[in-house]
mmCIF file of C-alpha atoms in Angstrom:
data_model
loop_
_atom_site.group_PDB
_atom_site.id
_atom_site.type_symbol
_atom_site.label_atom_id
_atom_site.label_comp_id
_atom_site.label_asym_id
_atom_site.label_seq_id
_atom_site.Cartn_x
_atom_site.Cartn_y
_atom_site.Cartn_z
ATOM 1 C CA UNK A 30 27.818 4.472 -7.420
ATOM 2 C CA UNK A 31 27.901 7.682 -6.173
ATOM 3 C CA UNK A 32 31.157 9.921 -5.422
ATOM 4 C CA UNK A 33 33.170 9.126 -2.346
ATOM 5 C CA UNK A 34 37.050 10.613 -1.564
ATOM 6 C CA UNK A 35 37.348 8.285 1.586
ATOM 7 C CA UNK A 36 38.700 10.098 4.531
ATOM 8 C CA UNK A 37 39.999 13.144 4.125
ATOM 9 C CA UNK A 38 42.173 14.549 6.931
ATOM 10 C CA UNK A 39 42.881 18.478 7.065
ATOM 11 C CA UNK A 40 46.346 19.816 7.281
ATOM 12 C CA UNK A 41 47.340 16.861 4.676
ATOM 13 C CA UNK A 42 48.322 17.008 1.056
ATOM 14 C CA UNK A 43 46.776 14.276 -0.771
ATOM 15 C CA UNK A 44 46.811 13.646 -4.517
ATOM 16 C CA UNK A 45 43.465 12.937 -6.500
ATOM 17 C CA UNK A 46 43.206 11.759 -9.908
ATOM 18 C CA UNK A 47 39.628 11.518 -11.681
ATOM 19 C CA UNK A 48 39.030 9.594 -14.960
ATOM 20 C CA UNK A 49 36.792 9.288 -16.889
ATOM 21 C CA UNK A 50 36.452 5.794 -19.600
ATOM 22 C CA UNK A 51 33.975 7.265 -22.714
ATOM 23 C CA UNK A 52 33.530 3.269 -23.726
ATOM 24 C CA UNK A 53 32.709 1.827 -19.927
ATOM 25 C CA UNK A 54 30.606 4.842 -18.887
ATOM 26 C CA UNK A 55 32.356 5.321 -15.792
ATOM 27 C CA UNK A 56 33.908 8.007 -14.000
ATOM 28 C CA UNK A 57 36.885 6.684 -12.044
ATOM 29 C CA UNK A 58 38.237 8.569 -8.249
ATOM 30 C CA UNK A 59 41.493 8.274 -7.139
ATOM 31 C CA UNK A 60 42.581 9.009 -3.673
ATOM 32 C CA UNK A 61 46.518 8.897 -3.047
ATOM 33 C CA UNK A 62 46.477 6.256 -5.871
ATOM 34 C CA UNK A 63 43.951 4.337 -4.601
ATOM 35 C CA UNK A 64 40.189 3.763 -5.996
ATOM 36 C CA UNK A 65 38.208 5.485 -3.851
ATOM 37 C CA UNK A 66 35.082 5.359 -5.568
ATOM 38 C CA UNK A 67 33.587 4.449 -9.326
ATOM 39 C CA UNK A 68 30.942 6.866 -11.088
ATOM 40 C CA UNK A 69 28.655 4.149 -13.571
ATOM 41 C CA UNK A 70 26.454 5.096 -16.580
ATOM 42 C CA UNK A 71 28.261 8.897 -16.949
ATOM 43 C CA UNK A 72 26.660 8.907 -20.993
ATOM 44 C CA UNK A 73 26.385 12.361 -22.850
ATOM 45 C CA UNK A 74 28.792 15.120 -22.965
ATOM 46 C CA UNK A 75 30.929 15.941 -19.509
ATOM 47 C CA UNK A 76 31.459 20.009 -19.730
ATOM 48 C CA UNK A 77 29.973 22.986 -20.382
ATOM 49 C CA UNK A 78 30.333 24.217 -24.053
ATOM 50 C CA UNK A 79 30.522 27.553 -23.582
ATOM 51 C CA UNK A 80 31.765 30.560 -20.801
ATOM 52 C CA UNK A 81 34.364 30.836 -17.824
ATOM 53 C CA UNK A 82 36.055 28.051 -15.975
ATOM 54 C CA UNK A 83 36.995 28.273 -13.054
ATOM 55 C CA UNK A 84 39.755 26.272 -10.458
ATOM 56 C CA UNK A 85 39.198 26.436 -6.954
ATOM 57 C CA UNK A 86 35.528 27.075 -7.272
ATOM 58 C CA UNK A 87 32.683 25.957 -9.081
ATOM 59 C CA UNK A 88 31.197 27.602 -12.605
ATOM 60 C CA UNK A 89 28.297 28.412 -10.598
ATOM 61 C CA UNK A 90 30.066 30.116 -7.463
ATOM 62 C CA UNK A 91 28.770 27.150 -5.225
ATOM 63 C CA UNK A 92 31.340 24.584 -2.892
ATOM 64 C CA UNK A 93 34.849 27.429 -2.967
ATOM 65 C CA UNK A 94 37.510 25.481 -1.754
ATOM 66 C CA UNK A 95 40.246 26.199 1.566
ATOM 67 C CA UNK A 96 43.662 24.657 1.045
ATOM 68 C CA UNK A 97 46.156 24.592 -1.916
ATOM 69 C CA UNK A 98 46.136 23.644 -4.956
ATOM 70 C CA UNK A 99 49.516 21.738 -6.476
ATOM 71 C CA UNK A 100 50.210 20.498 -10.139
ATOM 72 C CA UNK A 101 46.734 20.403 -11.601
ATOM 73 C CA UNK A 102 46.554 18.511 -14.520
ATOM 74 C CA UNK A 103 44.059 17.796 -17.678
ATOM 75 C CA UNK A 104 44.786 15.540 -19.624
ATOM 76 C CA UNK A 105 41.918 15.155 -23.223
ATOM 77 C CA UNK A 106 41.630 11.818 -24.957
ATOM 78 C CA UNK A 107 43.135 9.433 -22.567
ATOM 79 C CA UNK A 108 42.916 7.577 -19.359
ATOM 80 C CA UNK A 109 46.039 8.765 -16.903
ATOM 81 C CA UNK A 110 45.345 5.997 -14.360
ATOM 82 C CA UNK A 111 43.168 2.876 -14.885
ATOM 83 C CA UNK A 112 44.534 0.635 -11.706
ATOM 84 C CA UNK A 113 45.594 1.965 -8.136
ATOM 85 C CA UNK A 114 48.888 3.493 -8.786
ATOM 86 C CA UNK A 115 51.636 4.663 -6.471
ATOM 87 C CA UNK A 116 51.452 8.970 -6.559
ATOM 88 C CA UNK A 117 53.574 11.265 -8.145
ATOM 89 C CA UNK A 118 56.847 12.197 -5.870
ATOM 90 C CA UNK A 119 58.315 14.322 -8.234
ATOM 91 C CA UNK A 120 57.002 17.942 -10.074
ATOM 92 C CA UNK A 121 53.744 16.816 -12.736
ATOM 93 C CA UNK A 122 55.054 18.043 -16.086
ATOM 94 C CA UNK A 123 52.672 17.757 -19.535
ATOM 95 C CA UNK A 124 52.213 14.076 -21.117
ATOM 96 C CA UNK A 125 50.893 14.172 -24.559
ATOM 97 C CA UNK A 126 47.430 15.299 -24.203
ATOM 98 C CA UNK A 127 47.744 17.741 -21.805
ATOM 99 C CA UNK A 128 45.354 21.065 -22.152
ATOM 100 C CA UNK A 129 46.293 23.040 -18.450
ATOM 101 C CA UNK A 130 48.862 23.044 -16.508
ATOM 102 C CA UNK A 131 47.610 25.194 -13.393
ATOM 103 C CA UNK A 132 49.652 25.518 -9.597
ATOM 104 C CA UNK A 133 52.973 24.754 -9.966
ATOM 105 C CA UNK A 134 54.582 27.502 -11.695
ATOM 106 C CA UNK A 135 56.503 30.318 -9.547
ATOM 107 C CA UNK A 136 54.190 33.021 -11.768
ATOM 108 C CA UNK A 137 50.644 32.462 -12.587
ATOM 109 C CA UNK A 138 49.966 30.766 -15.920
ATOM 110 C CA UNK A 139 49.455 27.494 -17.791
ATOM 111 C CA UNK A 140 52.661 25.659 -18.077
ATOM 112 C CA UNK A 141 50.959 24.367 -20.881
ATOM 113 C CA UNK A 142 50.702 27.146 -22.677
ATOM 114 C CA UNK A 143 47.102 26.500 -23.516
ATOM 115 C CA UNK A 144 45.102 29.478 -21.440
ATOM 116 C CA UNK A 145 45.424 32.871 -19.839
ATOM 117 C CA UNK A 146 44.981 32.457 -16.059
ATOM 118 C CA UNK A 147 43.362 34.829 -13.961
ATOM 119 C CA UNK A 148 43.733 35.997 -10.834
ATOM 120 C CA UNK A 149 40.099 36.178 -9.321
ATOM 121 C CA UNK A 150 39.979 37.688 -6.040
ATOM 122 C CA UNK A 151 42.866 37.416 -4.326
ATOM 123 C CA UNK A 152 44.145 33.989 -4.357
ATOM 124 C CA UNK A 153 47.903 33.609 -3.227
ATOM 125 C CA UNK A 154 51.101 31.425 -4.952
ATOM 126 C CA UNK A 155 52.975 29.864 -2.069
ATOM 127 C CA UNK A 156 56.230 28.569 -1.556
ATOM 128 C CA UNK A 157 54.467 25.238 -0.120
ATOM 129 C CA UNK A 158 54.036 21.689 -1.945
ATOM 130 C CA UNK A 159 54.063 17.467 -1.648
ATOM 131 C CA UNK A 160 57.310 17.960 -2.685
ATOM 132 C CA UNK A 161 59.224 19.167 0.425
ATOM 133 C CA UNK A 162 61.711 16.180 0.981
ATOM 134 C CA UNK A 163 64.362 18.760 0.298
ATOM 135 C CA UNK A 164 64.401 22.949 0.486
ATOM 136 C CA UNK A 165 61.956 24.549 -1.893
ATOM 137 C CA UNK A 166 62.942 26.599 -4.365
ATOM 138 C CA UNK A 167 61.119 28.373 -7.668
ATOM 139 C CA UNK A 168 62.982 26.306 -10.749
ATOM 140 C CA UNK A 169 62.742 23.514 -8.993
ATOM 141 C CA UNK A 170 58.989 23.079 -6.662
ATOM 142 C CA UNK A 171 57.325 25.946 -7.950
ATOM 143 C CA UNK A 172 54.473 27.204 -6.162
ATOM 144 C CA UNK A 173 50.818 25.932 -5.379
ATOM 145 C CA UNK A 174 48.203 28.020 -5.253
ATOM 146 C CA UNK A 175 46.752 29.095 -1.956
ATOM 147 C CA UNK A 176 42.297 29.744 -1.560
ATOM 148 C CA UNK A 177 40.647 30.855 0.995
ATOM 149 C CA UNK A 178 37.058 30.367 -0.202
ATOM 150 C CA UNK A 179 35.479 33.660 -0.342
ATOM 151 C CA UNK A 180 35.170 33.081 -4.262
ATOM 152 C CA UNK A 181 38.825 32.971 -4.412
ATOM 153 C CA UNK A 182 39.266 31.381 -7.604
ATOM 154 C CA UNK A 183 41.222 31.124 -10.826
ATOM 155 C CA UNK A 184 39.197 32.028 -13.778
ATOM 156 C CA UNK A 185 39.935 30.662 -17.732
ATOM 157 C CA UNK A 186 37.491 30.967 -20.829
ATOM 158 C CA UNK A 187 38.018 28.019 -23.120
ATOM 159 C CA UNK A 188 36.371 25.320 -23.729
ATOM 160 C CA UNK A 189 39.160 22.658 -24.519
ATOM 161 C CA UNK A 190 39.128 21.518 -21.123
ATOM 162 C CA UNK A 191 35.686 20.121 -21.128
ATOM 163 C CA UNK A 192 36.111 16.679 -22.280
ATOM 164 C CA UNK A 193 32.678 16.084 -24.065
ATOM 165 C CA UNK A 194 32.378 12.210 -24.843
ATOM 166 C CA UNK A 195 36.135 11.523 -24.959
ATOM 167 C CA UNK A 196 38.359 10.289 -21.888
ATOM 168 C CA UNK A 197 39.942 12.016 -20.135
ATOM 169 C CA UNK A 198 42.226 12.518 -16.447
ATOM 170 C CA UNK A 199 42.037 15.613 -13.942
ATOM 171 C CA UNK A 200 44.229 15.121 -11.371
ATOM 172 C CA UNK A 201 46.900 16.719 -8.879
ATOM 173 C CA UNK A 202 47.501 17.619 -4.998
ATOM 174 C CA UNK A 203 45.397 19.286 -2.882
ATOM 175 C CA UNK A 204 45.903 20.639 1.203
ATOM 176 C CA UNK A 205 42.271 21.196 2.478
ATOM 177 C CA UNK A 206 41.878 23.119 5.446
ATOM 178 C CA UNK A 207 38.545 24.438 6.747
#
């Protein structure tokens, strides 16, 4: 199948999970805990083997994101979700296999401790979160990252987030506008 995220509106938080099942040769896309798309016949290595990785825009500079990202987590070697689920109601934490946990601290860093993140083209930390049921605080809620397009991105140089041929899960929250 093809990637189909369903209906995505601007100015609304969505939880996403992209899950690679290496044995089943599929990639499943969940939005707000509901399976939206299954891509079949995914074989071979996924991801590049060298160079910089980016958050907020594709590595080649195409498809910039305009909006906020919160709690971006990459778990290598595990399918965190295999069926529909209830999206998290608290900030994501590092679980076994976490290789990247970004867009969640009150400063620019990878909470997994594996990567040095470099702010490129004025990406902003903002006190904005899908977990806004109580007053915001840096220690309890952290920050989200605002990407304004125009090549706004976070960059890091490391190949450990490339899944290759293993199971993996990318997940987090996004809030598009534009």
